[in-house]
Amino acid sequence: MGVKEDIERLKKEKKAVILAHNYQPPAIQDLADIVGDSLELAIKAKEATEDLIVLCGVQFMAETAKILNPGKKVILPVKDAGCPLADQLTPDMIKEARKNHPGAAVVVYVNSSAECKAEADVACTSANAAGVVRSLEETEVIFGPDSNLASWVQEQVPEKEIIPVPPDGHCPVHAVFEIGDTEEAKRLDYCIVCHPECEKSIRDKSDFVASTGGMMKIASEAGRWAVLTEKDMTYRLSKEYPEKEFLAYEKSVCKDMKKITPEILRNSLETEDYEIILDEEEMNRARGAIERMIAIRS
Ligand code: 13P
Ligand code: SF4
């Protein structure tokens, strides 16, 4: 039997569902039951009725799934699939910022640890960040860890004062883009979409700024796209819109997202590794911030 058949059999035996992020390798996207952005995966995990949730993504995504559906076993097939952006925020930084800005609300990007979410008032993803911030009563908003997303939100919600914590938090995968990329894409007549984790200079030269889920929704608006985000986003886009052209940037690779292979996925279904185990009290506090985010969306 092949790996694909093994996975199908194990999924039935274990009553499992496989959720995969839009940046997962094509082979994993093809094996998943659901492929989506951070917000879509969080909502699917919350609604999952299966016994076992296999999260093909990175640590914070699997933690979010566990926090939202604590009665289920949640596994991340690779133990050390982290997020270098999430690592840039600590609970102490949030506590310090609260001390310095006592009247401010704390919004954490979902790309953060469960410990940080437990210190926050509300979470957000790139799909709903502006809406979450706009909905707050407070004028001052502590926002971390992505300073580029923070500045993008600031542009859309000028009535708030956003305080990025840390001041220079960024995703290395989105920091690779240069003005030369947008100039070249324009010269070749591509419509440009970039992720809000890109620097302001790149966002300003793009036709659209969107989360990975947002990119799926707006793709119908043009025929040829330069996609300034992680390279495998274009696999998902090309599958959904085979008649369109999507330019991928091979230099934009999230190494942590590439750690899962079909063989590793099969083994993880077999052994049920690596289970996400979080402190009960911390989980309950973090759930408040994520549930509040989901409620704002609806
Ligand atoms: P999305 O929420 O847009 O899928 O982004 C997740 C992410 O990690 C971007 O780098
Ligand atoms: Fe983290 Fe960047 Fe990878 Fe997204 S692309 S998971 S923000 S390192």
PDB file of C-alpha atoms and ligand atoms in Angstrom, residues 23 58 83-85 111 171 173-174 197 254 257, ligand 2:
ATOM      1  CA  TYR A  23       1.912  27.429   2.908  1.00  0.00           C
ATOM      2  CA  VAL A  58       3.298  25.389  12.730  1.00  0.00           C
ATOM      3  CA  CYS A  83       7.353  30.401  13.766  1.00  0.00           C
ATOM      4  CA  PRO A  84      10.299  32.808  14.053  1.00  0.00           C
ATOM      5  CA  LEU A  85       7.837  35.716  14.138  1.00  0.00           C
ATOM      6  CA  ASN A 111       1.196  34.075  15.324  1.00  0.00           C
ATOM      7  CA  CYS A 171       8.478  37.649   9.595  1.00  0.00           C
ATOM      8  CA  VAL A 173       9.881  35.043   5.018  1.00  0.00           C
ATOM      9  CA  HIS A 174       8.140  38.298   4.081  1.00  0.00           C
ATOM     10  CA  GLU A 197       3.458  40.990   6.912  1.00  0.00           C
ATOM     11  CA  CYS A 254       8.938  29.282   5.328  1.00  0.00           C
ATOM     12  CA  MET A 257       6.104  24.989   7.019  1.00  0.00           C
TER      13      MET A 257
HETATM   14 FE1  SF4 B   2       5.790  32.472  10.844  1.00  0.00          FE
HETATM   15 FE2  SF4 B   2       6.503  33.867   8.700  1.00  0.00          FE
HETATM   16 FE3  SF4 B   2       6.415  31.195   8.575  1.00  0.00          FE
HETATM   17 FE4  SF4 B   2       4.158  32.651   8.712  1.00  0.00          FE
HETATM   18  S1  SF4 B   2       5.638  32.614   7.040  1.00  0.00           S
HETATM   19  S2  SF4 B   2       4.627  30.803   9.880  1.00  0.00           S
HETATM   20  S3  SF4 B   2       4.805  34.326  10.073  1.00  0.00           S
HETATM   21  S4  SF4 B   2       7.783  32.445   9.837  1.00  0.00           S
END
